[in-house]
Coordinates of C-alpha atoms and ligand atoms in Angstrom, one line a residue:
Chain K
M36 CA -0.6 -33.9 -4.3
T37 CA -3.3 -31.4 -4.7
D38 CA -3.4 -29.8 -1.3
A39 CA 0.1 -28.5 -1.4
I40 CA 0.0 -24.9 -0.1
I41 CA 3.7 -24.3 -0.8
T42 CA 5.5 -25.8 -3.7
F43 CA 9.2 -25.4 -4.5
R44 CA 10.1 -26.4 -8.1
S45 CA 13.8 -26.7 -8.3
V46 CA 14.3 -23.4 -6.5
S47 CA 17.7 -21.9 -6.5
K48 CA 19.0 -18.9 -4.7
H49 CA 22.3 -17.2 -5.4
F50 CA 23.9 -14.3 -3.5
G51 CA 26.3 -13.2 -6.2
Q52 CA 28.4 -16.3 -7.0
L53 CA 27.4 -18.0 -3.8
K54 CA 24.7 -20.7 -4.3
V55 CA 22.7 -20.8 -1.1
L56 CA 19.7 -22.9 -2.3
D57 CA 20.5 -25.6 -4.9
E58 CA 17.5 -26.7 -6.9
V59 CA 15.2 -27.4 -4.0
D60 CA 12.0 -29.4 -4.6
L61 CA 9.6 -29.4 -1.8
D62 CA 5.8 -29.7 -1.2
I63 CA 4.3 -28.4 2.0
H64 CA 0.7 -29.4 2.7
K65 CA -2.1 -27.9 4.7
G66 CA -1.8 -28.6 8.4
E67 CA 1.8 -29.8 8.3
V68 CA 4.3 -28.6 10.9
V69 CA 7.6 -28.7 9.1
V70 CA 10.7 -28.3 11.2
L71 CA 13.8 -27.2 9.4
I72 CA 17.2 -27.9 10.9
G73 CA 20.7 -27.9 9.6
P74 CA 24.1 -26.4 10.2
S75 CA 24.7 -22.6 10.2
G76 CA 24.8 -21.3 6.6
S77 CA 23.0 -24.3 5.1
G78 CA 20.3 -22.0 3.8
K79 CA 17.4 -22.5 6.3
S80 CA 16.6 -18.8 6.7
T81 CA 17.0 -18.2 3.0
L82 CA 14.6 -21.0 2.2
L83 CA 12.0 -19.5 4.6
R84 CA 12.6 -16.0 3.3
C85 CA 12.1 -17.1 -0.3
I86 CA 8.6 -18.3 0.6
N87 CA 7.4 -14.7 1.4
G88 CA 9.7 -13.0 -1.0
L89 CA 12.0 -11.3 1.4
E90 CA 14.6 -13.0 -0.8
Q91 CA 14.1 -13.3 -4.5
I92 CA 14.7 -16.7 -6.0
T93 CA 17.1 -16.9 -8.8
G94 CA 16.0 -20.1 -10.4
G95 CA 13.0 -22.4 -10.6
D96 CA 9.6 -21.4 -9.3
L97 CA 8.0 -21.2 -5.9
V98 CA 4.2 -21.2 -5.5
V99 CA 2.4 -20.2 -2.4
N100 CA -1.4 -20.8 -2.1
G101 CA -1.5 -20.9 -5.9
M102 CA 0.5 -17.7 -6.4
S103 CA 4.1 -17.6 -7.8
V104 CA 6.6 -15.5 -6.0
L105 CA 7.7 -14.4 -9.4
G106 CA 4.3 -12.7 -10.0
G107 CA 5.4 -9.2 -9.2
N108 CA 5.0 -6.8 -6.3
K109 CA 1.2 -7.0 -6.1
V110 CA 1.2 -10.8 -6.0
L111 CA 4.0 -10.8 -3.5
R112 CA 2.0 -8.7 -1.1
E113 CA -0.9 -11.1 -1.4
I114 CA 1.5 -14.0 -0.7
R115 CA 2.7 -12.2 2.4
Q116 CA -0.8 -11.9 3.6
E117 CA -1.1 -15.7 3.4
A118 CA 2.3 -16.4 4.9
G119 CA 3.0 -14.7 8.2
M120 CA 6.6 -14.5 9.5
V121 CA 8.1 -14.4 12.9
F122 CA 11.7 -13.3 13.2
Q123 CA 14.5 -14.3 15.6
Q124 CA 14.8 -10.6 16.7
F125 CA 11.1 -10.0 17.1
N126 CA 11.3 -6.8 15.1
L127 CA 8.3 -5.1 16.8
F128 CA 7.6 -1.5 15.7
P129 CA 9.2 0.4 18.7
Q130 CA 7.1 3.5 18.3
M131 CA 3.8 1.5 18.7
T132 CA 2.2 -0.2 21.7
A133 CA 1.7 -4.0 21.7
L134 CA -1.9 -3.4 20.6
Q135 CA -0.9 -1.0 17.8
N136 CA 1.7 -3.4 16.6
V137 CA -0.9 -6.1 16.2
A138 CA -3.7 -3.8 14.9
F139 CA -1.5 -2.1 12.3
G140 CA -1.5 -4.9 9.7
P141 CA -5.2 -5.7 9.5
Q142 CA -6.0 -2.0 9.3
Q143 CA -3.4 -1.2 6.6
V144 CA -3.4 -4.4 4.7
R145 CA -6.8 -6.0 5.2
G146 CA -8.7 -2.7 5.1
M147 CA -10.3 -3.2 8.5
S148 CA -11.7 -0.2 10.4
A149 CA -9.6 1.0 13.3
R150 CA -12.1 -0.3 15.8
Q151 CA -12.4 -3.7 14.2
A152 CA -8.6 -4.0 14.0
R153 CA -8.2 -3.0 17.7
E154 CA -10.8 -5.6 18.7
L155 CA -9.0 -8.3 16.7
A156 CA -5.7 -7.2 18.2
R157 CA -7.1 -7.6 21.7
E158 CA -8.4 -11.0 20.9
L159 CA -5.1 -12.1 19.6
L160 CA -3.1 -10.6 22.5
A161 CA -5.4 -12.5 24.9
K162 CA -4.7 -15.7 22.8
V163 CA -1.0 -15.3 23.3
G164 CA -1.5 -14.5 27.0
L165 CA -0.8 -10.8 26.9
A166 CA -4.2 -9.2 27.3
D167 CA -2.8 -7.1 30.2
K168 CA 0.1 -5.8 28.1
A169 CA -1.9 -4.2 25.3
D170 CA -0.8 -0.7 26.1
H171 CA 2.8 -1.4 26.8
E172 CA 5.6 -0.5 24.4
P173 CA 7.9 -3.2 23.1
A174 CA 10.8 -1.8 25.2
E175 CA 8.7 -2.5 28.3
L176 CA 8.2 -6.1 27.5
S177 CA 10.5 -9.1 28.1
G178 CA 11.9 -11.0 25.0
G179 CA 9.4 -13.7 25.4
Q180 CA 6.5 -11.3 25.6
Q181 CA 7.8 -9.4 22.6
Q182 CA 8.0 -12.5 20.6
R183 CA 4.4 -13.4 21.5
V184 CA 3.3 -10.0 20.4
A185 CA 5.2 -10.6 17.2
I186 CA 3.3 -13.9 16.7
A187 CA 0.0 -12.1 17.3
R188 CA 1.0 -9.4 14.8
A189 CA 1.6 -12.1 12.2
L190 CA -1.6 -13.9 13.0
A191 CA -3.6 -10.6 12.7
I192 CA -3.3 -10.7 8.9
K193 CA -5.1 -14.1 9.0
P194 CA -2.4 -16.1 7.2
K195 CA -2.8 -19.6 6.0
V196 CA 0.9 -20.5 6.8
M197 CA 3.2 -19.3 9.5
L198 CA 6.9 -19.1 9.0
F199 CA 9.2 -19.0 12.1
D200 CA 12.9 -18.3 11.8
E201 CA 14.5 -19.4 15.1
P202 CA 11.8 -17.8 17.2
T203 CA 13.3 -18.7 20.5
S204 CA 17.0 -18.4 19.7
A205 CA 17.3 -14.9 21.1
L206 CA 15.5 -15.8 24.4
D207 CA 16.7 -16.9 27.8
P208 CA 15.9 -20.6 28.4
E209 CA 13.1 -19.8 30.9
L210 CA 11.4 -17.6 28.3
K211 CA 11.6 -20.0 25.5
Q212 CA 8.7 -22.2 26.8
E213 CA 6.1 -19.5 26.8
V214 CA 6.8 -18.9 23.1
L215 CA 6.9 -22.6 22.3
N216 CA 3.6 -23.1 24.1
V217 CA 1.9 -20.5 21.9
M218 CA 3.3 -22.2 18.8
R219 CA 2.1 -25.6 20.2
A220 CA -1.4 -24.2 20.6
L221 CA -1.2 -22.8 17.1
A222 CA -0.2 -26.2 15.6
A223 CA -3.0 -27.9 17.6
E224 CA -5.5 -25.6 15.8
G225 CA -4.3 -27.0 12.5
M226 CA -2.1 -24.0 11.4
T227 CA 0.4 -24.9 8.7
M228 CA 3.8 -24.0 10.0
V229 CA 7.4 -24.0 8.8
V230 CA 9.7 -23.6 11.7
V231 CA 13.5 -23.2 11.8
T232 CA 14.6 -24.2 15.3
H233 CA 17.1 -26.0 17.4
E234 CA 14.4 -27.2 19.8
M235 CA 14.5 -30.9 19.2
C236 CA 11.8 -31.6 21.9
F237 CA 9.5 -29.2 20.1
A238 CA 10.4 -30.9 16.8
K239 CA 9.5 -34.3 18.1
Q240 CA 6.3 -33.3 19.9
V241 CA 4.8 -30.8 17.5
G242 CA 6.5 -31.4 14.2
T243 CA 4.8 -33.6 11.6
R244 CA 7.8 -33.5 9.4
L245 CA 11.5 -32.8 9.8
I246 CA 13.8 -31.5 7.1
F247 CA 17.6 -31.5 7.5
M248 CA 19.3 -29.1 5.2
E249 CA 22.9 -29.2 4.0
H250 CA 24.7 -26.9 1.5
G251 CA 21.4 -25.6 0.2
K252 CA 19.8 -29.0 -0.4
I253 CA 17.3 -31.0 1.5
A254 CA 19.4 -33.9 2.8
V255 CA 16.8 -35.6 5.0
D256 CA 13.1 -35.4 5.0
G257 CA 11.0 -37.6 7.3
R258 CA 9.0 -38.1 10.4
P259 CA 10.6 -36.3 13.3
G260 CA 10.4 -39.3 15.6
D261 CA 12.0 -41.6 13.1
V262 CA 14.8 -39.4 11.8
I263 CA 15.8 -37.8 15.1
D264 CA 16.2 -41.2 16.8
T265 CA 17.9 -42.9 13.9
P266 CA 19.4 -40.2 11.7
P267 CA 19.7 -41.6 8.2
N268 CA 22.9 -39.7 7.5
D269 CA 26.1 -39.2 9.4
R270 CA 26.2 -35.5 9.1
M271 CA 22.8 -35.2 10.6
K272 CA 23.8 -37.5 13.4
D273 CA 26.8 -35.3 14.1
F274 CA 24.6 -32.2 13.9
L275 CA 22.1 -33.6 16.4
Q276 CA 24.8 -34.4 18.9
H277 CA 25.8 -30.7 18.9
V278 CA 22.4 -29.1 19.5
Chain F
M87 CA 36.8 57.8 15.0
E88 CA 35.4 57.1 18.4
V89 CA 33.1 54.1 18.9
N90 CA 29.5 55.3 19.3
W91 CA 27.1 52.5 19.9
L92 CA 24.1 54.7 19.7
I93 CA 24.6 55.2 16.0
I94 CA 23.4 51.7 15.5
W95 CA 19.8 52.8 16.1
D96 CA 19.8 54.9 13.0
F97 CA 20.5 51.8 10.9
I98 CA 18.3 49.3 12.6
P99 CA 15.5 49.6 10.1
Q100 CA 17.9 49.1 7.1
L101 CA 19.6 46.2 8.8
L102 CA 16.2 44.6 9.6
K103 CA 15.3 44.8 6.0
G104 CA 18.5 43.0 5.2
A105 CA 17.7 40.4 7.8
Q106 CA 14.3 39.9 6.3
V107 CA 15.9 39.1 3.0
T108 CA 18.2 36.6 4.7
V109 CA 15.3 34.9 6.4
H110 CA 13.3 34.8 3.2
I111 CA 16.2 33.1 1.3
T112 CA 16.8 30.7 4.1
V113 CA 13.2 29.7 4.6
V114 CA 12.3 29.2 1.0
G115 CA 15.7 27.7 0.2
L116 CA 15.5 25.2 3.0
L117 CA 12.0 24.3 2.2
G118 CA 13.2 23.3 -1.3
G119 CA 16.4 21.8 0.2
V120 CA 14.4 19.5 2.5
I121 CA 12.2 18.3 -0.3
L122 CA 15.2 17.8 -2.7
G123 CA 17.3 16.2 0.1
A124 CA 14.5 13.8 1.1
I125 CA 14.1 12.7 -2.5
A126 CA 17.8 12.3 -3.2
G127 CA 18.3 10.6 0.2
L128 CA 15.6 8.1 -0.4
M129 CA 17.0 7.5 -3.9
R130 CA 20.3 6.7 -2.3
A131 CA 18.7 4.4 0.4
Y132 CA 16.1 2.6 -1.7
G133 CA 16.9 3.2 -5.4
N134 CA 18.3 0.6 -7.8
S135 CA 21.8 1.1 -9.0
V136 CA 21.0 3.7 -11.7
I137 CA 18.8 5.9 -9.4
N138 CA 21.3 5.5 -6.7
A139 CA 24.1 6.7 -9.0
I140 CA 22.2 9.8 -10.1
A141 CA 21.7 10.9 -6.5
F142 CA 25.3 10.0 -5.6
V143 CA 26.8 12.1 -8.4
Y144 CA 24.6 15.1 -7.4
I145 CA 25.6 14.8 -3.8
E146 CA 29.3 14.4 -4.5
V147 CA 29.4 17.3 -7.0
I148 CA 27.8 19.6 -4.5
R149 CA 29.8 18.4 -1.5
G150 CA 33.0 18.5 -3.4
T151 CA 32.8 22.2 -4.5
P152 CA 32.6 25.4 -2.6
I153 CA 29.2 27.0 -2.4
V154 CA 30.6 30.3 -3.8
V155 CA 31.6 28.4 -6.9
Q156 CA 28.1 27.0 -7.1
V157 CA 26.6 30.4 -6.9
M158 CA 28.9 31.8 -9.5
F159 CA 28.1 28.9 -11.7
L160 CA 24.4 29.4 -11.4
Y161 CA 24.6 33.1 -11.9
F162 CA 27.3 33.5 -14.5
A163 CA 27.9 30.2 -16.2
L164 CA 24.3 28.9 -16.6
P165 CA 23.3 31.9 -18.9
V166 CA 26.2 31.0 -21.2
L167 CA 25.6 27.3 -21.2
A168 CA 21.9 27.1 -21.4
S169 CA 20.9 30.7 -22.0
I170 CA 18.9 30.7 -18.8
R171 CA 19.1 34.1 -17.0
I172 CA 18.0 34.2 -13.5
D173 CA 17.9 37.2 -11.2
P174 CA 20.1 37.4 -8.1
M175 CA 17.4 36.6 -5.6
T176 CA 16.2 33.5 -7.5
T177 CA 19.9 32.4 -7.8
A178 CA 20.3 32.8 -4.1
V179 CA 17.3 30.7 -3.3
L180 CA 18.2 28.1 -5.8
A181 CA 21.8 27.9 -4.5
I182 CA 20.5 27.1 -1.0
V183 CA 18.1 24.5 -2.4
I184 CA 20.7 22.7 -4.3
N185 CA 23.5 23.1 -1.7
A186 CA 21.4 22.2 1.4
G187 CA 19.7 19.5 -0.6
A188 CA 22.9 17.6 -1.0
Y189 CA 23.8 17.7 2.6
I190 CA 20.3 16.9 3.7
A191 CA 20.2 13.9 1.4
E192 CA 23.1 12.4 3.2
I193 CA 21.4 13.1 6.6
V194 CA 18.2 11.5 5.4
R195 CA 20.1 8.5 4.0
G196 CA 22.0 8.0 7.2
A197 CA 18.9 8.2 9.3
V198 CA 17.0 5.8 7.2
L199 CA 19.8 3.3 7.1
S200 CA 20.2 3.6 10.9
I201 CA 16.8 2.0 11.3
S202 CA 17.3 -1.7 11.5
K203 CA 16.5 -3.6 8.3
G204 CA 14.5 -6.1 10.4
L205 CA 11.8 -3.5 11.0
S206 CA 11.4 -2.9 7.3
E207 CA 11.2 -6.6 6.7
A208 CA 8.7 -7.0 9.5
G209 CA 6.6 -4.4 7.7
L210 CA 7.0 -6.0 4.3
A211 CA 6.2 -9.4 5.8
I212 CA 2.7 -8.4 6.9
G213 CA 2.0 -7.3 3.3
L214 CA 2.6 -3.6 3.5
P215 CA 3.7 -1.9 0.2
R216 CA 7.2 -0.4 0.4
W217 CA 5.9 3.2 0.6
K218 CA 3.8 2.4 3.6
V219 CA 6.8 0.8 5.3
I220 CA 8.6 4.1 4.7
R221 CA 5.7 6.3 5.6
Y222 CA 4.6 4.6 8.8
I223 CA 7.5 2.6 10.2
V224 CA 10.9 3.7 9.0
G225 CA 10.0 7.4 8.4
P226 CA 8.8 8.3 11.9
L227 CA 11.8 6.5 13.5
A228 CA 14.3 8.1 11.1
F229 CA 12.7 11.5 11.6
R230 CA 13.7 11.5 15.3
R231 CA 17.3 10.9 14.4
L232 CA 17.1 13.5 11.6
I233 CA 16.3 16.5 13.8
P234 CA 19.7 17.2 15.3
P235 CA 21.8 17.0 12.1
L236 CA 19.1 18.7 10.2
G237 CA 19.1 21.6 12.7
N238 CA 22.8 21.9 12.2
Q239 CA 22.4 22.1 8.4
F240 CA 19.7 24.8 8.8
I241 CA 22.1 27.0 10.7
V242 CA 24.9 26.4 8.2
S243 CA 22.6 27.3 5.3
L244 CA 21.4 30.4 7.1
K245 CA 24.9 31.6 7.5
D246 CA 25.7 30.6 3.9
T247 CA 23.3 33.3 2.7
S248 CA 25.9 35.9 3.5
L249 CA 27.8 34.7 0.5
F250 CA 25.2 36.1 -1.8
I251 CA 27.0 39.4 -1.3
V252 CA 29.0 38.3 -4.3
I253 CA 26.0 38.5 -6.6
G254 CA 24.6 41.7 -5.0
V255 CA 21.6 40.3 -3.1
G256 CA 20.6 42.8 -0.4
E257 CA 20.7 40.4 2.5
L258 CA 22.0 41.2 5.9
T259 CA 25.8 41.1 5.2
R260 CA 25.4 43.1 2.0
T261 CA 23.3 45.7 3.9
G262 CA 26.0 46.0 6.5
Q263 CA 28.6 46.4 3.9
E264 CA 26.7 49.1 2.2
I265 CA 26.1 51.1 5.4
M266 CA 29.8 50.6 6.2
A267 CA 30.9 52.0 2.9
A268 CA 28.9 55.2 3.6
N269 CA 30.0 55.9 7.1
F270 CA 33.0 53.7 8.0
R271 CA 31.5 52.7 11.3
A272 CA 33.0 49.2 11.2
V273 CA 32.9 48.3 14.8
E274 CA 29.3 49.3 15.4
I275 CA 27.8 48.0 12.1
W276 CA 29.6 44.6 12.1
T277 CA 28.7 44.1 15.8
A278 CA 25.1 44.8 15.0
V279 CA 25.2 42.5 12.0
A280 CA 26.8 39.7 14.1
V281 CA 24.2 40.1 16.8
M282 CA 21.4 39.9 14.3
Y283 CA 22.8 36.6 12.9
L284 CA 23.1 35.3 16.4
I285 CA 19.5 36.1 17.1
M286 CA 18.4 34.3 14.0
T287 CA 20.5 31.2 14.6
G288 CA 19.5 31.3 18.2
V289 CA 15.8 31.3 17.4
L290 CA 16.4 28.4 15.0
S291 CA 18.3 26.4 17.6
L292 CA 15.5 27.0 20.1
M293 CA 12.8 25.9 17.7
L294 CA 14.7 22.7 16.9
R295 CA 15.3 22.0 20.6
M296 CA 11.6 22.3 21.2
I297 CA 10.7 19.9 18.3
E298 CA 13.3 17.5 19.7
K299 CA 11.7 17.5 23.1
R300 CA 8.2 17.0 21.6
M301 CA 9.6 14.1 19.6
R302 CA 11.0 12.4 22.6
I303 CA 7.7 12.4 24.3
L304 CA 6.0 10.9 21.2
Ligands
ATP114 N1 21.9 -11.0 2.0 C1 22.9 -11.9 1.9 N2 24.0 -11.6 1.1 C2 25.0 -12.5 0.9 N3 25.0 -13.7 1.4 C3 24.0 -14.0 2.2 C4 22.9 -13.2 2.5 N4 22.1 -13.8 3.3 C5 22.6 -15.0 3.5 N5 23.8 -15.2 2.9 C6 24.6 -16.4 2.9 O1 23.8 -17.5 2.5 C7 24.2 -18.6 3.3 C8 23.0 -19.2 3.9 O2 22.5 -18.3 4.9 P1 21.2 -18.6 5.8 O3 21.0 -17.4 6.6 O4 20.1 -19.0 4.9 O5 21.7 -19.8 6.6 P2 21.0 -20.5 7.9 O6 21.0 -21.9 7.5 O7 19.8 -19.8 8.2 O8 22.1 -20.3 9.0 P3 22.0 -19.9 10.5 O9 21.7 -21.2 11.2 O10 23.3 -19.4 10.9 O11 20.9 -18.9 10.7 C9 25.3 -18.2 4.2 O12 26.5 -18.6 3.7 C10 25.1 -16.7 4.3 O13 26.4 -16.1 4.5
MG115 MG1 19.2 -18.5 9.8

């Protein structure tokens, strides 16, 4: 297909002797919401982190928005501007306010003026429902609020794809929804998303595609409704019973 | 000989001159030590295996040998090895740079590594180059953790300057020694010298505590 925004061409990733991704082939297209599930250690985070070069692939090629992750540091920085990432642990910059966290990227990376960047940051904070928390430091925010700031921070770079690595796993149940709702809204706007999560409701409602990983390989790849209700493979069935 | 404290007054100007030399060596030496230490520490924290190994060897050699031996090496062995002759004052400054640099490198490395990896990754993930991640994110956070151990090292280095008596640098200890040799007023002179060191380290501590307070507000 021509509109693939992320293409894995038999991508492998080793940590020393350990093979964590095993010749993965995968095309992700514009507007898709790909939900990644699988047992612990199956390589979900690694797959995600290879896309924005936080992990270096050791075999094959991976192309993001027409650029190869093997293209060197400069290309990698451009890829990262096209693929925003949200982490399980939020990772907000603790010495900056919510607003500064969001404004920092566009100013440093996109070359916006401080004023423009602040305006954009205010807009994005409003979008994730935190207009009133702009001047708070991360430590003064709840986990759910921190994660929403983190999403705004990633969006501020104007990426074409958003990568989420278990964005709600560190949150109390009652705080998960506020983050999932922001992600829902994002998907509704047509944002291309790759989401590692255990939230099967979200996968069914929002996901356009579900991938089950096992031992560094894609074991199942299908429509969330279909493959969640009738898992095509016993290990996936097992897995679903335990989440 | 009876103890006569008033006699100290006669030697105050001379001792102050010695203290001035001590301060000079300390300030210039630590300035270089901080720069060298920051470089070596960042090499340890971020360098590839070769760069890391270079910094590692430097740090271990310095930490594993007494500073007096390092001074002797610079002053007496270097001229033989490389026909570089340096005067006592330069040797003293250089010794502080090299010695403090090694300890500061470990302090810098520890502070940098104590900042969660997730924060660097969050910085990289928005497309920042590595140096900006260090400059704007890890650096400021590490700096706060740096201040207390750095202050400690400053005080140690200040006191280490008294070792330069062995190569005849006219710093405070040497000055005290010279006065003593002339009048044998051991109690008075060494008390005065000790008090002067206390004042210098005290001022240093005070300055660091003030910086620490400012940093906490930041
Ligand atoms: N930096 C690393 N060095 C060595 N091994 C690593 C590293 N990162 C991950 N691994 C290993 O790679 C394998 C896959 O890890 P990964 O984090 O991708 O799994 P995951 O599917 O995200 O699991 P989880 O559900 O627990 O997050 C694991 O065996 C892990 O121990
Ligand atoms: Mg993971």
